[in-house]
Amino acid sequence: EDGIRDLVRSRGLGDVYKRQIGEDRWMVNQWLRQGKKLAWVEDARVEWRLQPTFGASLRQHFRYMRGDGQARMRTKTNLMRILFYLGLALLATAAYRYPQAAWTALALWLAYLGATLATRFPSATRSRSLGFRLRAFLSVPPALLGMDLAKIAGYLVGTVERLQRKRYTSPI
């Protein structure tokens, strides 16, 4: 890592490197290891256009978490998400034998959903019609489930890819 830091400084990008966090720093490290040249462009214009579809959103979440898995980032957060859904799946399968397990799984999911809605829903639906808020409220559970499963899949794929590489070094 010191070698990368020195390489960045020698190219006049020391301040940029200090400001970077997460996947940006990891990406810079990968480019520098490959011998690519980097330059700071003060008035560069970058456009980022996501397709406004649910499928595109799922693919983007998968790619983000795949990068996290490759870079060994946000391990605790992703592990908590994986364990939460694994626990729900185990409770759901136990419900065949123990019906109360289904209620426990449902209560946990609703608590998770409630916490998510409490933090994100009010600002996203402020000054909208009641019909819009109702449709948004009904669409959140399947959307959240889909995005979380895409994140889990992406993180697991990225982690496997990282473990398969023989010359991996920690990005930070």
mmCIF file of C-alpha atoms in Angstrom:
data_model
loop_
_atom_site.group_PDB
_atom_site.id
_atom_site.type_symbol
_atom_site.label_atom_id
_atom_site.label_comp_id
_atom_site.label_asym_id
_atom_site.label_seq_id
_atom_site.Cartn_x
_atom_site.Cartn_y
_atom_site.Cartn_z
ATOM 1 C CA GLU A 1 0.000 0.000 0.000
ATOM 2 C CA ASP A 2 2.842 2.416 0.715
ATOM 3 C CA GLY A 3 4.137 1.761 -2.782
ATOM 4 C CA ILE A 4 0.789 2.762 -4.267
ATOM 5 C CA ARG A 5 0.639 5.869 -2.065
ATOM 6 C CA ASP A 6 4.132 6.881 -3.186
ATOM 7 C CA LEU A 7 3.220 6.219 -6.816
ATOM 8 C CA VAL A 8 0.131 8.418 -6.496
ATOM 9 C CA ARG A 9 2.134 11.229 -4.882
ATOM 10 C CA SER A 10 4.850 10.988 -7.519
ATOM 11 C CA ARG A 11 2.200 11.610 -10.182
ATOM 12 C CA GLY A 12 0.938 14.689 -8.342
ATOM 13 C CA LEU A 13 -2.313 13.131 -7.169
ATOM 14 C CA GLY A 14 -1.686 12.966 -3.412
ATOM 15 C CA ASP A 15 -4.624 15.193 -2.440
ATOM 16 C CA VAL A 16 -7.002 13.252 -4.652
ATOM 17 C CA TYR A 17 -5.885 9.995 -3.068
ATOM 18 C CA LYS A 18 -6.533 11.320 0.460
ATOM 19 C CA ARG A 19 -10.091 12.340 -0.423
ATOM 20 C CA GLN A 20 -11.009 9.033 -1.978
ATOM 21 C CA ILE A 21 -12.758 6.363 0.001
ATOM 22 C CA GLY A 22 -14.027 2.921 -0.760
ATOM 23 C CA GLU A 23 -14.326 1.682 -4.285
ATOM 24 C CA ASP A 24 -12.854 4.866 -5.764
ATOM 25 C CA ARG A 25 -9.566 4.311 -3.968
ATOM 26 C CA TRP A 26 -9.665 0.611 -4.812
ATOM 27 C CA MET A 27 -10.190 1.437 -8.494
ATOM 28 C CA VAL A 28 -7.286 3.922 -8.477
ATOM 29 C CA ASN A 29 -5.072 1.273 -6.870
ATOM 30 C CA GLN A 30 -6.010 -1.264 -9.535
ATOM 31 C CA TRP A 31 -5.306 1.188 -12.362
ATOM 32 C CA LEU A 32 -1.950 2.176 -10.915
ATOM 33 C CA ARG A 33 -0.947 -1.473 -10.425
ATOM 34 C CA GLN A 34 -1.709 -1.996 -14.114
ATOM 35 C CA GLY A 35 0.572 0.923 -15.030
ATOM 36 C CA LYS A 36 -2.207 3.226 -16.198
ATOM 37 C CA LYS A 37 -1.657 6.969 -15.989
ATOM 38 C CA LEU A 38 -4.036 9.132 -14.012
ATOM 39 C CA ALA A 39 -4.510 12.870 -14.212
ATOM 40 C CA TRP A 40 -6.645 15.378 -12.371
ATOM 41 C CA VAL A 41 -8.908 17.322 -14.729
ATOM 42 C CA GLU A 42 -10.415 20.264 -12.875
ATOM 43 C CA ASP A 43 -13.406 20.913 -15.129
ATOM 44 C CA ALA A 44 -14.097 17.373 -16.288
ATOM 45 C CA ARG A 45 -17.746 16.562 -16.902
ATOM 46 C CA VAL A 46 -19.028 13.144 -15.957
ATOM 47 C CA GLU A 47 -22.488 11.848 -16.714
ATOM 48 C CA TRP A 48 -23.980 8.838 -15.046
ATOM 49 C CA ARG A 49 -27.226 7.576 -16.471
ATOM 50 C CA LEU A 50 -29.019 4.631 -15.017
ATOM 51 C CA GLN A 51 -31.902 3.067 -16.841
ATOM 52 C CA PRO A 52 -35.060 3.907 -14.865
ATOM 53 C CA THR A 53 -36.227 0.309 -14.650
ATOM 54 C CA PHE A 54 -36.391 -2.122 -11.772
ATOM 55 C CA GLY A 55 -34.168 -4.612 -13.607
ATOM 56 C CA ALA A 56 -31.500 -1.962 -14.211
ATOM 57 C CA SER A 57 -31.640 -1.029 -10.541
ATOM 58 C CA LEU A 58 -31.161 -4.675 -9.526
ATOM 59 C CA ARG A 59 -28.192 -5.027 -11.899
ATOM 60 C CA GLN A 60 -26.632 -1.867 -10.466
ATOM 61 C CA HIS A 61 -27.011 -3.090 -6.880
ATOM 62 C CA PHE A 62 -25.493 -6.425 -7.913
ATOM 63 C CA ARG A 63 -22.515 -4.645 -9.503
ATOM 64 C CA TYR A 64 -21.967 -2.375 -6.494
ATOM 65 C CA MET A 65 -21.887 -5.279 -4.093
ATOM 66 C CA ARG A 66 -19.797 -7.376 -6.455
ATOM 67 C CA GLY A 67 -17.210 -4.599 -6.294
ATOM 68 C CA ASP A 68 -17.496 -4.592 -2.496
ATOM 69 C CA GLY A 69 -16.849 -8.316 -2.439
ATOM 70 C CA GLN A 70 -13.878 -7.999 -4.785
ATOM 71 C CA ALA A 71 -12.422 -5.140 -2.740
ATOM 72 C CA ARG A 72 -13.291 -6.663 0.646
ATOM 73 C CA MET A 73 -15.334 -3.612 1.588
ATOM 74 C CA ARG A 74 -18.288 -3.203 3.969
ATOM 75 C CA THR A 75 -17.806 -6.759 5.162
ATOM 76 C CA LYS A 76 -19.799 -6.323 8.382
ATOM 77 C CA THR A 77 -22.778 -4.705 6.666
ATOM 78 C CA ASN A 78 -22.917 -7.367 3.986
ATOM 79 C CA LEU A 79 -22.420 -10.180 6.473
ATOM 80 C CA MET A 80 -25.303 -8.824 8.573
ATOM 81 C CA ARG A 81 -27.545 -8.714 5.486
ATOM 82 C CA ILE A 82 -26.612 -12.267 4.529
ATOM 83 C CA LEU A 83 -27.159 -13.582 8.069
ATOM 84 C CA PHE A 84 -30.495 -11.766 8.371
ATOM 85 C CA TYR A 85 -31.882 -13.353 5.208
ATOM 86 C CA LEU A 86 -30.353 -16.726 6.035
ATOM 87 C CA GLY A 87 -32.102 -16.562 9.414
ATOM 88 C CA LEU A 88 -35.401 -15.684 7.730
ATOM 89 C CA ALA A 89 -34.990 -18.586 5.318
ATOM 90 C CA LEU A 90 -34.275 -20.984 8.189
ATOM 91 C CA LEU A 91 -37.323 -19.749 10.097
ATOM 92 C CA ALA A 92 -39.472 -20.094 6.996
ATOM 93 C CA THR A 93 -38.335 -23.676 6.443
ATOM 94 C CA ALA A 94 -38.869 -24.459 10.130
ATOM 95 C CA ALA A 95 -42.444 -23.221 9.756
ATOM 96 C CA TYR A 96 -43.410 -26.553 8.197
ATOM 97 C CA ARG A 97 -42.715 -28.229 11.500
ATOM 98 C CA TYR A 98 -43.210 -25.312 13.877
ATOM 99 C CA PRO A 99 -45.946 -22.917 12.684
ATOM 100 C CA GLN A 100 -44.899 -20.209 15.158
ATOM 101 C CA ALA A 101 -41.570 -19.906 13.283
ATOM 102 C CA ALA A 102 -43.458 -18.422 10.330
ATOM 103 C CA TRP A 103 -44.841 -15.689 12.576
ATOM 104 C CA THR A 104 -41.361 -14.990 13.950
ATOM 105 C CA ALA A 105 -39.940 -14.697 10.421
ATOM 106 C CA LEU A 106 -42.810 -12.412 9.415
ATOM 107 C CA ALA A 107 -42.315 -10.229 12.508
ATOM 108 C CA LEU A 108 -38.582 -9.899 11.801
ATOM 109 C CA TRP A 109 -39.198 -9.012 8.160
ATOM 110 C CA LEU A 110 -41.813 -6.433 9.131
ATOM 111 C CA ALA A 111 -39.456 -4.890 11.708
ATOM 112 C CA TYR A 112 -36.738 -4.633 9.041
ATOM 113 C CA LEU A 113 -39.214 -3.209 6.560
ATOM 114 C CA GLY A 114 -40.521 -0.768 9.160
ATOM 115 C CA ALA A 115 -37.018 0.482 9.947
ATOM 116 C CA THR A 116 -36.327 0.947 6.241
ATOM 117 C CA LEU A 117 -39.599 2.742 5.627
ATOM 118 C CA ALA A 118 -39.144 4.971 8.668
ATOM 119 C CA THR A 119 -35.796 6.215 7.386
ATOM 120 C CA ARG A 120 -36.521 6.495 3.654
ATOM 121 C CA PHE A 121 -40.239 6.667 2.952
ATOM 122 C CA PRO A 122 -41.265 10.047 4.468
ATOM 123 C CA SER A 123 -38.760 12.142 2.508
ATOM 124 C CA ALA A 124 -39.338 10.181 -0.710
ATOM 125 C CA THR A 125 -43.116 10.723 -0.654
ATOM 126 C CA ARG A 126 -43.361 14.198 0.870
ATOM 127 C CA SER A 127 -45.932 16.439 -0.848
ATOM 128 C CA ARG A 128 -47.184 13.590 -3.039
ATOM 129 C CA SER A 129 -50.778 12.451 -3.483
ATOM 130 C CA LEU A 130 -52.292 9.803 -1.240
ATOM 131 C CA GLY A 131 -52.549 7.434 -4.215
ATOM 132 C CA PHE A 132 -48.852 7.848 -4.971
ATOM 133 C CA ARG A 133 -47.951 7.206 -1.327
ATOM 134 C CA LEU A 134 -50.115 4.091 -1.203
ATOM 135 C CA ARG A 135 -48.594 2.677 -4.406
ATOM 136 C CA ALA A 136 -45.104 3.472 -3.120
ATOM 137 C CA PHE A 137 -45.858 1.837 0.233
ATOM 138 C CA LEU A 138 -47.086 -1.342 -1.468
ATOM 139 C CA SER A 139 -44.141 -1.501 -3.860
ATOM 140 C CA VAL A 140 -41.429 -1.107 -1.206
ATOM 141 C CA PRO A 141 -41.475 -4.668 0.251
ATOM 142 C CA PRO A 142 -40.903 -6.508 -3.063
ATOM 143 C CA ALA A 143 -38.443 -3.843 -4.225
ATOM 144 C CA LEU A 144 -36.465 -4.045 -0.985
ATOM 145 C CA LEU A 145 -36.407 -7.836 -1.150
ATOM 146 C CA GLY A 146 -35.250 -7.789 -4.774
ATOM 147 C CA MET A 147 -32.521 -5.217 -4.120
ATOM 148 C CA ASP A 148 -31.279 -7.029 -1.016
ATOM 149 C CA LEU A 149 -31.108 -10.354 -2.864
ATOM 150 C CA ALA A 150 -29.221 -8.664 -5.729
ATOM 151 C CA LYS A 151 -26.793 -7.186 -3.177
ATOM 152 C CA ILE A 152 -26.263 -10.560 -1.491
ATOM 153 C CA ALA A 153 -25.680 -12.298 -4.819
ATOM 154 C CA GLY A 154 -23.287 -9.577 -5.970
ATOM 155 C CA TYR A 155 -21.293 -9.615 -2.742
ATOM 156 C CA LEU A 156 -20.969 -13.408 -2.794
ATOM 157 C CA VAL A 157 -19.876 -13.411 -6.452
ATOM 158 C CA GLY A 158 -17.321 -10.666 -5.782
ATOM 159 C CA THR A 159 -15.989 -12.464 -2.708
ATOM 160 C CA VAL A 160 -15.564 -15.716 -4.652
ATOM 161 C CA GLU A 161 -13.782 -13.835 -7.441
ATOM 162 C CA ARG A 162 -11.463 -12.195 -4.896
ATOM 163 C CA LEU A 163 -10.663 -15.516 -3.244
ATOM 164 C CA GLN A 164 -9.945 -17.129 -6.603
ATOM 165 C CA ARG A 165 -7.328 -14.524 -7.462
ATOM 166 C CA LYS A 166 -3.925 -15.689 -6.290
ATOM 167 C CA ARG A 167 -2.189 -12.305 -6.184
ATOM 168 C CA TYR A 168 -4.784 -10.355 -4.247
ATOM 169 C CA THR A 169 -3.590 -7.631 -1.918
ATOM 170 C CA SER A 170 -5.824 -5.627 0.400
ATOM 171 C CA PRO A 171 -7.026 -2.394 -1.219
ATOM 172 C CA ILE A 172 -6.667 -0.319 1.937
#
